[in-house]
Amino acid sequence: PATRVRSTIVEFMRLEAAGGIVLLVAAVAALVWVNVHGDSYHDFWDHHIEFGILLFDELFAVDEGLKAWVNDGLMVIFFFVVGMEIKRELVVGELRDPRRAALPIIGAFGGMLVPAGFFALLNQGGDGIDGWGIPVATDIAFVVGVLALFGRRLPAGLRVFLLTLAIADDIGGIAIIAVFYTDDLSLPHLGTAIGLLALILAGQRFGVRHIAIYVVVGIILWYAAHESGIHATIAGVALGLLTPARPFRGRDVMHSLEHTLLPYSSFLIVPLFALANAGVEVTPDSLGKAFGGSIAWGVVLGLVVGKFVGISVTTIAGARLGVGRLPAGVNLGHVVGASLLAGIGFTVSLFIAELSFADAPALLDQAKKGVLAGSLIAGALGAVFLLVISRVTPTSAEHGSMESVAHK
């Protein structure tokens, strides 16, 4: 089991590292597209598509723009993979051991609380206060992509620390979306969604092994969640958390699903999300308007300064107080570099921005520009700092790359 967990982590990080490059290309493509031919960009992503099914003489249909189908539909698969990752780490991974998990969890908490506080401080009493959740996120694809550039010059423990922190951060981000960015609830649809989750649990208990059955129930669950007012992606997280982390009836379901879905999530869905959401006009006039307000600055301050202060201070304090221990080969300098790198918010930050300002295009534009600028600055500062640290404190052989860990 330990070897399987390590190999899954290695596979995850390899895919996420390569996926980070594809994600960057998609983000640049979105920026080029919207600035060269903005009308075609918006017309394409605003094009409406309706899917429905006639059942018992009643039409169950969802009519959304293409961008909304990506955000509300395809991103469910991304969050399903995230849910499985969380479940595996809680059951058989780093989050299972309180001593190992303590510092990344404390760091993640500080890395959410302080950025949200900075944003709220700049936007208190204004229209932008709803965006306080935007700078709490860390984009694991970009972070792992940057770490991959260092190869063996950074200890494997740092990658595990950041992955654990990002997973704990994901848990917090998902909770924020579920609790604070939920529309008016439809109790009948919410009750249906809960009933379907119970049905899935019952199916597992009674040995139902056919994936197709769970897929059908999952689609109905997505529809119920979509109509309930809870963001539909929460259905993906719930399904991921319900997936058995250990072999079930002689079959490692989670490993099979991750092996199948990770490439689609990393190389198709998340880049499509970036293409649909990262398109913002970049001109002197538009930048002046965006950074003339407090929303963009709140996001930048949260991602660059808030993440750095929140993660590094809480992690170092926890280590000094003996609450937990840092992974082998990781020193406080690595923690500082990781805390800077964790300011790359991008995917989930853009996702929360869309939820925060769905009905306020001007505010959404400011938030997106803040996410792009903040993520770029944080990534650059983190990469430079870790480069300096890697030269000052060379990595010993026993603390080498994730690949070496996988074969120990």
Short mmCIF file of C-alpha atoms in Angstrom, two decimals:
data_model
loop_
_atom_site.label_atom_id
_atom_site.label_comp_id
_atom_site.label_asym_id
_atom_site.label_seq_id
_atom_site.Cartn_x
_atom_site.Cartn_y
_atom_site.Cartn_z
CA PRO A 1 0.00 0.00 0.00
CA ALA A 2 2.82 2.43 0.85
CA THR A 3 4.45 1.84 -2.54
CA ARG A 4 1.10 2.37 -4.29
CA VAL A 5 0.56 5.66 -2.43
CA ARG A 6 4.05 6.88 -3.32
CA SER A 7 3.67 5.90 -6.99
CA THR A 8 0.31 7.66 -7.15
CA ILE A 9 1.84 10.83 -5.68
CA VAL A 10 4.69 10.67 -8.20
CA GLU A 11 2.22 10.19 -11.07
CA PHE A 12 0.09 13.04 -9.73
CA MET A 13 3.05 15.40 -9.52
CA ARG A 14 4.40 14.46 -12.95
CA LEU A 15 1.00 15.11 -14.52
CA GLU A 16 0.46 18.30 -12.54
CA ALA A 17 3.93 19.58 -13.47
CA ALA A 18 3.32 19.01 -17.18
CA GLY A 19 -0.25 20.20 -16.74
CA GLY A 20 1.08 23.44 -15.29
CA ILE A 21 2.86 24.15 -18.57
CA VAL A 22 -0.32 23.45 -20.57
CA LEU A 23 -2.26 25.62 -18.13
CA LEU A 24 0.18 28.49 -18.65
CA VAL A 25 -0.13 28.14 -22.43
CA ALA A 26 -3.94 28.21 -22.14
CA ALA A 27 -3.85 31.33 -19.96
CA VAL A 28 -1.56 33.13 -22.41
CA ALA A 29 -3.78 32.02 -25.31
CA ALA A 30 -6.82 33.47 -23.53
CA LEU A 31 -5.04 36.80 -23.01
CA VAL A 32 -3.91 36.95 -26.64
CA TRP A 33 -7.35 35.96 -27.97
CA VAL A 34 -9.30 38.52 -25.95
CA ASN A 35 -6.84 41.34 -26.70
CA VAL A 36 -6.61 40.59 -30.44
CA HIS A 37 -10.26 39.76 -31.12
CA GLY A 38 -12.27 40.35 -27.96
CA ASP A 39 -15.70 40.11 -29.59
CA SER A 40 -15.10 36.59 -30.92
CA TYR A 41 -13.76 35.49 -27.52
CA HIS A 42 -16.84 36.66 -25.64
CA ASP A 43 -19.27 35.50 -28.34
CA PHE A 44 -17.74 32.03 -28.30
CA TRP A 45 -17.83 31.51 -24.53
CA ASP A 46 -21.26 33.14 -24.15
CA HIS A 47 -22.86 30.83 -26.74
CA HIS A 48 -25.70 28.95 -25.05
CA ILE A 49 -26.11 25.19 -25.16
CA GLU A 50 -29.05 23.28 -23.66
CA PHE A 51 -28.94 19.69 -22.47
CA GLY A 52 -32.04 17.95 -21.20
CA ILE A 53 -33.93 14.71 -20.78
CA LEU A 54 -37.66 14.04 -20.95
CA LEU A 55 -38.66 11.86 -18.01
CA PHE A 56 -42.23 11.06 -16.94
CA ASP A 57 -43.53 13.77 -19.29
CA GLU A 58 -41.35 16.37 -17.58
CA LEU A 59 -38.31 18.03 -19.14
CA PHE A 60 -35.23 18.17 -16.94
CA ALA A 61 -32.92 20.61 -18.72
CA VAL A 62 -30.01 22.95 -18.11
CA ASP A 63 -29.41 25.88 -20.46
CA GLU A 64 -26.02 27.53 -19.93
CA GLY A 65 -23.40 29.46 -21.84
CA LEU A 66 -20.32 27.51 -22.94
CA LYS A 67 -18.21 29.18 -20.25
CA ALA A 68 -20.76 28.18 -17.59
CA TRP A 69 -20.72 24.58 -18.86
CA VAL A 70 -16.95 24.55 -18.33
CA ASN A 71 -17.19 26.15 -14.87
CA ASP A 72 -20.24 24.25 -13.61
CA GLY A 73 -19.91 21.04 -15.62
CA LEU A 74 -16.39 20.03 -16.60
CA MET A 75 -14.87 21.46 -13.42
CA VAL A 76 -16.91 18.89 -11.50
CA ILE A 77 -14.40 16.30 -12.76
CA PHE A 78 -11.51 18.47 -11.55
CA PHE A 79 -13.11 18.74 -8.10
CA PHE A 80 -13.89 15.01 -8.14
CA VAL A 81 -10.16 14.32 -8.58
CA VAL A 82 -9.42 16.83 -5.79
CA GLY A 83 -11.95 15.05 -3.56
CA MET A 84 -10.28 11.69 -4.19
CA GLU A 85 -6.87 13.22 -3.49
CA ILE A 86 -8.15 14.57 -0.17
CA LYS A 87 -9.72 11.22 0.74
CA ARG A 88 -6.54 9.28 -0.04
CA GLU A 89 -4.36 11.64 1.97
CA LEU A 90 -6.75 11.43 4.94
CA VAL A 91 -6.90 7.62 4.86
CA VAL A 92 -3.47 6.41 3.71
CA GLY A 93 -1.40 9.54 3.04
CA GLU A 94 0.30 12.42 4.84
CA LEU A 95 -2.87 13.73 6.49
CA ARG A 96 -3.29 10.39 8.29
CA ASP A 97 -0.31 11.11 10.57
CA PRO A 98 -1.16 14.09 12.84
CA ARG A 99 2.50 14.92 13.45
CA ARG A 100 3.35 15.02 9.76
CA ALA A 101 0.15 16.77 8.76
CA ALA A 102 0.13 19.35 11.57
CA LEU A 103 2.49 21.93 10.07
CA PRO A 104 1.08 21.91 6.50
CA ILE A 105 -2.46 22.16 7.92
CA ILE A 106 -1.49 25.01 10.24
CA GLY A 107 0.28 26.70 7.32
CA ALA A 108 -2.75 26.26 5.08
CA PHE A 109 -5.00 27.79 7.75
CA GLY A 110 -2.72 30.80 8.11
CA GLY A 111 -2.42 30.97 4.33
CA MET A 112 -6.19 31.33 4.04
CA LEU A 113 -6.94 33.55 7.04
CA VAL A 114 -4.30 36.24 6.48
CA PRO A 115 -4.93 36.80 2.72
CA ALA A 116 -8.69 37.00 3.36
CA GLY A 117 -8.01 39.49 6.15
CA PHE A 118 -5.80 41.67 3.94
CA PHE A 119 -8.43 41.70 1.20
CA ALA A 120 -11.24 42.51 3.65
CA LEU A 121 -9.16 45.29 5.20
CA LEU A 122 -8.76 47.01 1.83
CA ASN A 123 -12.37 46.46 0.75
CA GLN A 124 -14.37 46.82 3.95
CA GLY A 125 -17.64 48.65 3.42
CA GLY A 126 -17.29 48.55 -0.38
CA ASP A 127 -18.88 46.56 -3.20
CA GLY A 128 -15.81 44.35 -3.47
CA ILE A 129 -16.03 42.77 -0.01
CA ASP A 130 -17.74 39.68 -1.48
CA GLY A 131 -14.42 38.76 -3.08
CA TRP A 132 -12.65 38.08 0.23
CA GLY A 133 -12.35 34.38 -0.66
CA ILE A 134 -10.42 35.01 -3.89
CA PRO A 135 -6.85 35.13 -2.47
CA VAL A 136 -7.21 32.09 -0.18
CA ALA A 137 -6.44 29.53 -2.92
CA THR A 138 -3.22 27.84 -4.05
CA ASP A 139 -2.95 26.40 -7.57
CA ILE A 140 -1.19 23.05 -7.18
CA ALA A 141 -0.67 22.63 -10.94
CA PHE A 142 1.39 25.81 -11.24
CA VAL A 143 3.19 25.27 -7.91
CA VAL A 144 4.26 21.73 -8.82
CA GLY A 145 5.21 22.97 -12.29
CA VAL A 146 7.60 25.51 -10.78
CA LEU A 147 9.03 22.94 -8.35
CA ALA A 148 9.65 20.55 -11.26
CA LEU A 149 12.04 23.10 -12.76
CA PHE A 150 14.39 22.57 -9.80
CA GLY A 151 14.68 18.81 -10.26
CA ARG A 152 16.86 17.29 -7.52
CA ARG A 153 18.02 20.65 -6.17
CA LEU A 154 15.11 20.75 -3.71
CA PRO A 155 14.32 18.04 -1.12
CA ALA A 156 11.47 15.64 -1.83
CA GLY A 157 10.06 16.58 1.57
CA LEU A 158 9.35 20.10 0.31
CA ARG A 159 7.20 18.71 -2.49
CA VAL A 160 5.29 16.54 0.00
CA PHE A 161 4.91 19.54 2.35
CA LEU A 162 3.52 21.74 -0.42
CA LEU A 163 1.24 19.01 -1.76
CA THR A 164 -0.17 18.40 1.73
CA LEU A 165 -0.57 22.14 2.29
CA ALA A 166 -2.33 22.54 -1.06
CA ILE A 167 -4.71 19.67 -0.25
CA ALA A 168 -5.54 21.23 3.14
CA ASP A 169 -5.97 24.53 1.29
CA ASP A 170 -8.35 22.79 -1.13
CA ILE A 171 -10.44 21.55 1.80
CA GLY A 172 -10.71 25.12 3.09
CA GLY A 173 -11.46 26.52 -0.36
CA ILE A 174 -14.19 23.95 -0.98
CA ALA A 175 -15.73 24.74 2.42
CA ILE A 176 -15.69 28.45 1.57
CA ILE A 177 -17.41 27.82 -1.77
CA ALA A 178 -20.03 25.57 -0.15
CA VAL A 179 -20.82 27.86 2.79
CA PHE A 180 -20.27 31.41 1.57
CA TYR A 181 -20.88 31.25 -2.18
CA THR A 182 -24.15 29.35 -2.20
CA ASP A 183 -27.30 30.90 -3.68
CA ASP A 184 -30.78 30.56 -2.18
CA LEU A 185 -31.29 26.91 -1.38
CA SER A 186 -33.97 24.72 -2.93
CA LEU A 187 -34.67 22.22 -0.17
CA PRO A 188 -36.31 19.58 -2.43
CA HIS A 189 -33.28 19.49 -4.74
CA LEU A 190 -30.88 19.58 -1.78
CA GLY A 191 -32.76 16.69 -0.19
CA THR A 192 -32.55 14.76 -3.47
CA ALA A 193 -28.78 15.33 -3.61
CA ILE A 194 -28.33 14.09 -0.03
CA GLY A 195 -30.51 11.06 -0.79
CA LEU A 196 -28.39 10.22 -3.83
CA LEU A 197 -25.21 10.40 -1.74
CA ALA A 198 -26.82 7.99 0.72
CA LEU A 199 -27.72 5.74 -2.22
CA ILE A 200 -24.08 5.67 -3.33
CA LEU A 201 -22.97 4.71 0.19
CA ALA A 202 -25.59 1.96 0.28
CA GLY A 203 -24.42 0.69 -3.11
CA GLN A 204 -20.86 0.41 -1.82
CA ARG A 205 -21.99 -1.36 1.33
CA PHE A 206 -24.01 -3.94 -0.62
CA GLY A 207 -21.21 -4.60 -3.08
CA VAL A 208 -22.46 -2.80 -6.21
CA ARG A 209 -19.34 -2.68 -8.40
CA HIS A 210 -20.60 -1.44 -11.78
CA ILE A 211 -19.03 1.98 -12.41
CA ALA A 212 -21.77 2.83 -14.94
CA ILE A 213 -24.39 2.80 -12.17
CA TYR A 214 -22.37 5.29 -10.12
CA VAL A 215 -21.83 7.47 -13.20
CA VAL A 216 -25.60 7.68 -13.81
CA VAL A 217 -26.29 8.46 -10.15
CA GLY A 218 -23.45 11.00 -10.23
CA ILE A 219 -24.97 12.84 -13.21
CA ILE A 220 -28.35 13.01 -11.45
CA LEU A 221 -26.54 14.20 -8.31
CA TRP A 222 -24.87 16.96 -10.34
CA TYR A 223 -28.26 18.10 -11.67
CA ALA A 224 -29.79 18.08 -8.18
CA ALA A 225 -26.85 20.07 -6.78
CA HIS A 226 -27.01 22.52 -9.70
CA GLU A 227 -30.71 23.15 -9.10
CA SER A 228 -30.37 23.24 -5.30
CA GLY A 229 -28.37 26.47 -5.17
CA ILE A 230 -25.20 24.79 -3.90
CA HIS A 231 -22.48 25.14 -6.50
CA ALA A 232 -22.57 22.02 -8.66
CA THR A 233 -18.85 21.35 -8.25
CA ILE A 234 -19.51 20.42 -4.61
CA ALA A 235 -21.14 17.27 -6.02
CA GLY A 236 -17.77 16.34 -7.52
CA VAL A 237 -16.01 16.82 -4.19
CA ALA A 238 -18.63 14.73 -2.39
CA LEU A 239 -18.29 11.89 -4.91
CA GLY A 240 -14.50 12.01 -4.55
CA LEU A 241 -14.74 11.80 -0.76
CA LEU A 242 -17.09 8.80 -1.04
CA THR A 243 -14.71 6.89 -3.33
CA PRO A 244 -13.01 4.04 -1.40
CA ALA A 245 -9.36 4.89 -0.73
CA ARG A 246 -8.49 1.26 -0.02
CA PRO A 247 -9.15 -1.71 -2.32
CA PHE A 248 -12.91 -2.31 -2.51
CA ARG A 249 -14.17 -5.83 -3.21
CA GLY A 250 -10.73 -6.75 -4.54
CA ARG A 251 -10.43 -3.70 -6.78
CA ASP A 252 -8.52 -0.45 -6.21
CA VAL A 253 -11.28 1.82 -7.50
CA MET A 254 -9.68 5.12 -6.52
CA HIS A 255 -6.35 4.33 -8.19
CA SER A 256 -8.13 3.25 -11.38
CA LEU A 257 -10.27 6.41 -11.46
CA GLU A 258 -7.32 8.71 -10.76
CA HIS A 259 -5.22 6.95 -13.39
CA THR A 260 -8.04 7.46 -15.91
CA LEU A 261 -9.17 10.98 -15.00
CA LEU A 262 -5.94 12.77 -14.02
CA PRO A 263 -4.75 13.26 -17.63
CA TYR A 264 -8.13 14.67 -18.67
CA SER A 265 -8.24 16.94 -15.62
CA SER A 266 -4.66 18.19 -16.03
CA PHE A 267 -4.43 18.48 -19.81
CA LEU A 268 -7.99 19.25 -20.91
CA ILE A 269 -10.38 20.48 -18.24
CA VAL A 270 -8.19 22.88 -16.25
CA PRO A 271 -6.61 24.39 -19.41
CA LEU A 272 -10.13 24.83 -20.86
CA PHE A 273 -11.12 26.58 -17.64
CA ALA A 274 -8.13 28.91 -18.02
CA LEU A 275 -8.98 29.57 -21.66
CA ALA A 276 -12.57 30.43 -20.72
CA ASN A 277 -11.80 32.53 -17.65
CA ALA A 278 -8.34 34.12 -17.98
CA GLY A 279 -9.27 36.34 -20.91
CA VAL A 280 -8.98 39.91 -19.64
CA GLU A 281 -8.21 43.05 -21.60
CA VAL A 282 -4.65 44.23 -20.98
CA THR A 283 -4.26 47.84 -22.06
CA PRO A 284 -2.87 50.85 -20.17
CA ASP A 285 -6.40 52.20 -19.79
CA SER A 286 -7.94 48.92 -18.54
CA LEU A 287 -5.04 48.28 -16.16
CA GLY A 288 -5.34 51.82 -14.84
CA LYS A 289 -9.04 51.32 -14.15
CA ALA A 290 -8.51 47.91 -12.53
CA PHE A 291 -5.70 48.99 -10.24
CA GLY A 292 -7.37 52.30 -9.53
CA GLY A 293 -9.74 50.35 -7.27
CA SER A 294 -9.20 48.29 -4.15
CA ILE A 295 -10.30 44.87 -5.45
CA ALA A 296 -7.27 44.15 -7.64
CA TRP A 297 -4.89 45.45 -4.98
CA GLY A 298 -6.66 43.38 -2.33
CA VAL A 299 -6.14 40.22 -4.39
CA VAL A 300 -2.48 41.04 -5.13
CA LEU A 301 -1.76 41.90 -1.49
CA GLY A 302 -3.52 38.73 -0.35
CA LEU A 303 -1.71 36.40 -2.74
CA VAL A 304 1.76 37.93 -2.50
CA VAL A 305 2.00 39.21 1.08
CA GLY A 306 -0.89 37.42 2.80
CA LYS A 307 0.12 33.93 1.69
CA PHE A 308 3.77 34.58 2.55
CA VAL A 309 3.02 35.94 6.03
CA GLY A 310 0.21 33.51 6.81
CA ILE A 311 1.99 30.30 5.82
CA SER A 312 5.55 31.10 6.91
CA VAL A 313 4.67 32.63 10.29
CA THR A 314 2.20 29.91 11.35
CA THR A 315 4.41 27.07 10.09
CA ILE A 316 7.58 28.38 11.72
CA ALA A 317 5.68 29.11 14.95
CA GLY A 318 4.23 25.59 14.92
CA ALA A 319 7.69 24.08 14.39
CA ARG A 320 9.20 26.17 17.21
CA LEU A 321 6.38 25.19 19.57
CA GLY A 322 6.78 21.50 18.72
CA VAL A 323 3.28 21.14 17.30
CA GLY A 324 4.63 19.18 14.34
CA ARG A 325 7.83 18.48 12.45
CA LEU A 326 9.08 19.49 9.04
CA PRO A 327 9.79 16.72 6.50
CA ALA A 328 13.35 15.42 6.24
CA GLY A 329 15.67 17.83 4.44
CA VAL A 330 13.29 20.80 4.68
CA ASN A 331 14.52 23.88 6.54
CA LEU A 332 12.88 27.19 7.39
CA GLY A 333 14.29 28.77 4.24
CA HIS A 334 12.43 26.21 2.17
CA VAL A 335 9.24 27.05 4.10
CA VAL A 336 9.63 30.74 3.29
CA GLY A 337 10.13 29.94 -0.40
CA ALA A 338 7.15 27.60 -0.39
CA SER A 339 4.97 30.24 1.26
CA LEU A 340 5.84 32.69 -1.52
CA LEU A 341 5.17 30.07 -4.19
CA ALA A 342 1.80 29.23 -2.61
CA GLY A 343 0.64 32.71 -3.63
CA ILE A 344 0.02 31.36 -7.12
CA GLY A 345 -3.76 31.24 -6.82
CA PHE A 346 -4.93 31.13 -10.43
CA THR A 347 -7.45 28.29 -11.03
CA VAL A 348 -9.46 28.29 -7.79
CA SER A 349 -8.93 32.05 -7.32
CA LEU A 350 -10.46 32.70 -10.74
CA PHE A 351 -13.21 30.22 -9.89
CA ILE A 352 -14.11 32.07 -6.66
CA ALA A 353 -13.87 35.41 -8.50
CA GLU A 354 -16.51 34.18 -10.95
CA LEU A 355 -18.75 33.22 -8.03
CA SER A 356 -18.12 36.50 -6.18
CA PHE A 357 -18.85 38.90 -9.01
CA ALA A 358 -20.99 36.90 -11.45
CA ASP A 359 -23.40 39.85 -11.79
CA ALA A 360 -20.77 42.61 -11.71
CA PRO A 361 -18.54 42.41 -14.82
CA ALA A 362 -16.47 45.48 -13.94
CA LEU A 363 -15.63 44.13 -10.47
CA LEU A 364 -14.93 40.68 -11.93
CA ASP A 365 -12.46 42.21 -14.38
CA GLN A 366 -10.62 43.92 -11.53
CA ALA A 367 -10.50 40.66 -9.57
CA LYS A 368 -9.18 38.67 -12.54
CA LYS A 369 -6.43 41.19 -13.20
CA GLY A 370 -5.50 40.99 -9.53
CA VAL A 371 -5.35 37.18 -9.69
CA LEU A 372 -3.14 37.20 -12.79
CA ALA A 373 -0.80 39.90 -11.43
CA GLY A 374 -0.64 38.44 -7.92
CA SER A 375 -0.01 34.90 -9.15
CA LEU A 376 2.74 36.09 -11.51
CA ILE A 377 4.50 38.13 -8.80
CA ALA A 378 4.20 35.36 -6.18
CA GLY A 379 5.48 32.73 -8.61
CA ALA A 380 8.47 34.84 -9.62
CA LEU A 381 9.40 35.72 -6.03
CA GLY A 382 9.01 32.12 -4.87
CA ALA A 383 11.06 30.71 -7.74
CA VAL A 384 13.91 33.22 -7.22
CA PHE A 385 13.96 32.64 -3.46
CA LEU A 386 14.01 28.85 -3.81
CA LEU A 387 16.76 29.13 -6.44
CA VAL A 388 18.90 31.04 -3.95
CA ILE A 389 18.08 28.56 -1.16
CA SER A 390 18.90 25.58 -3.39
CA ARG A 391 22.36 27.01 -4.03
CA VAL A 392 23.02 27.90 -0.39
CA THR A 393 21.76 24.57 1.02
CA PRO A 394 22.41 21.82 -1.55
CA THR A 395 20.16 18.76 -1.33
CA SER A 396 21.73 15.56 -0.09
CA ALA A 397 21.17 12.31 -1.94
CA GLU A 398 18.87 10.83 0.66
CA HIS A 399 16.48 13.74 0.31
CA GLY A 400 16.40 13.69 -3.47
CA SER A 401 13.57 13.88 -5.93
CA MET A 402 10.09 12.43 -5.68
CA GLU A 403 11.19 9.76 -8.12
CA SER A 404 13.86 8.54 -5.71
CA VAL A 405 11.33 8.47 -2.88
CA ALA A 406 9.02 6.33 -4.99
CA HIS A 407 11.69 3.67 -5.39
CA LYS A 408 12.81 3.48 -1.76
#
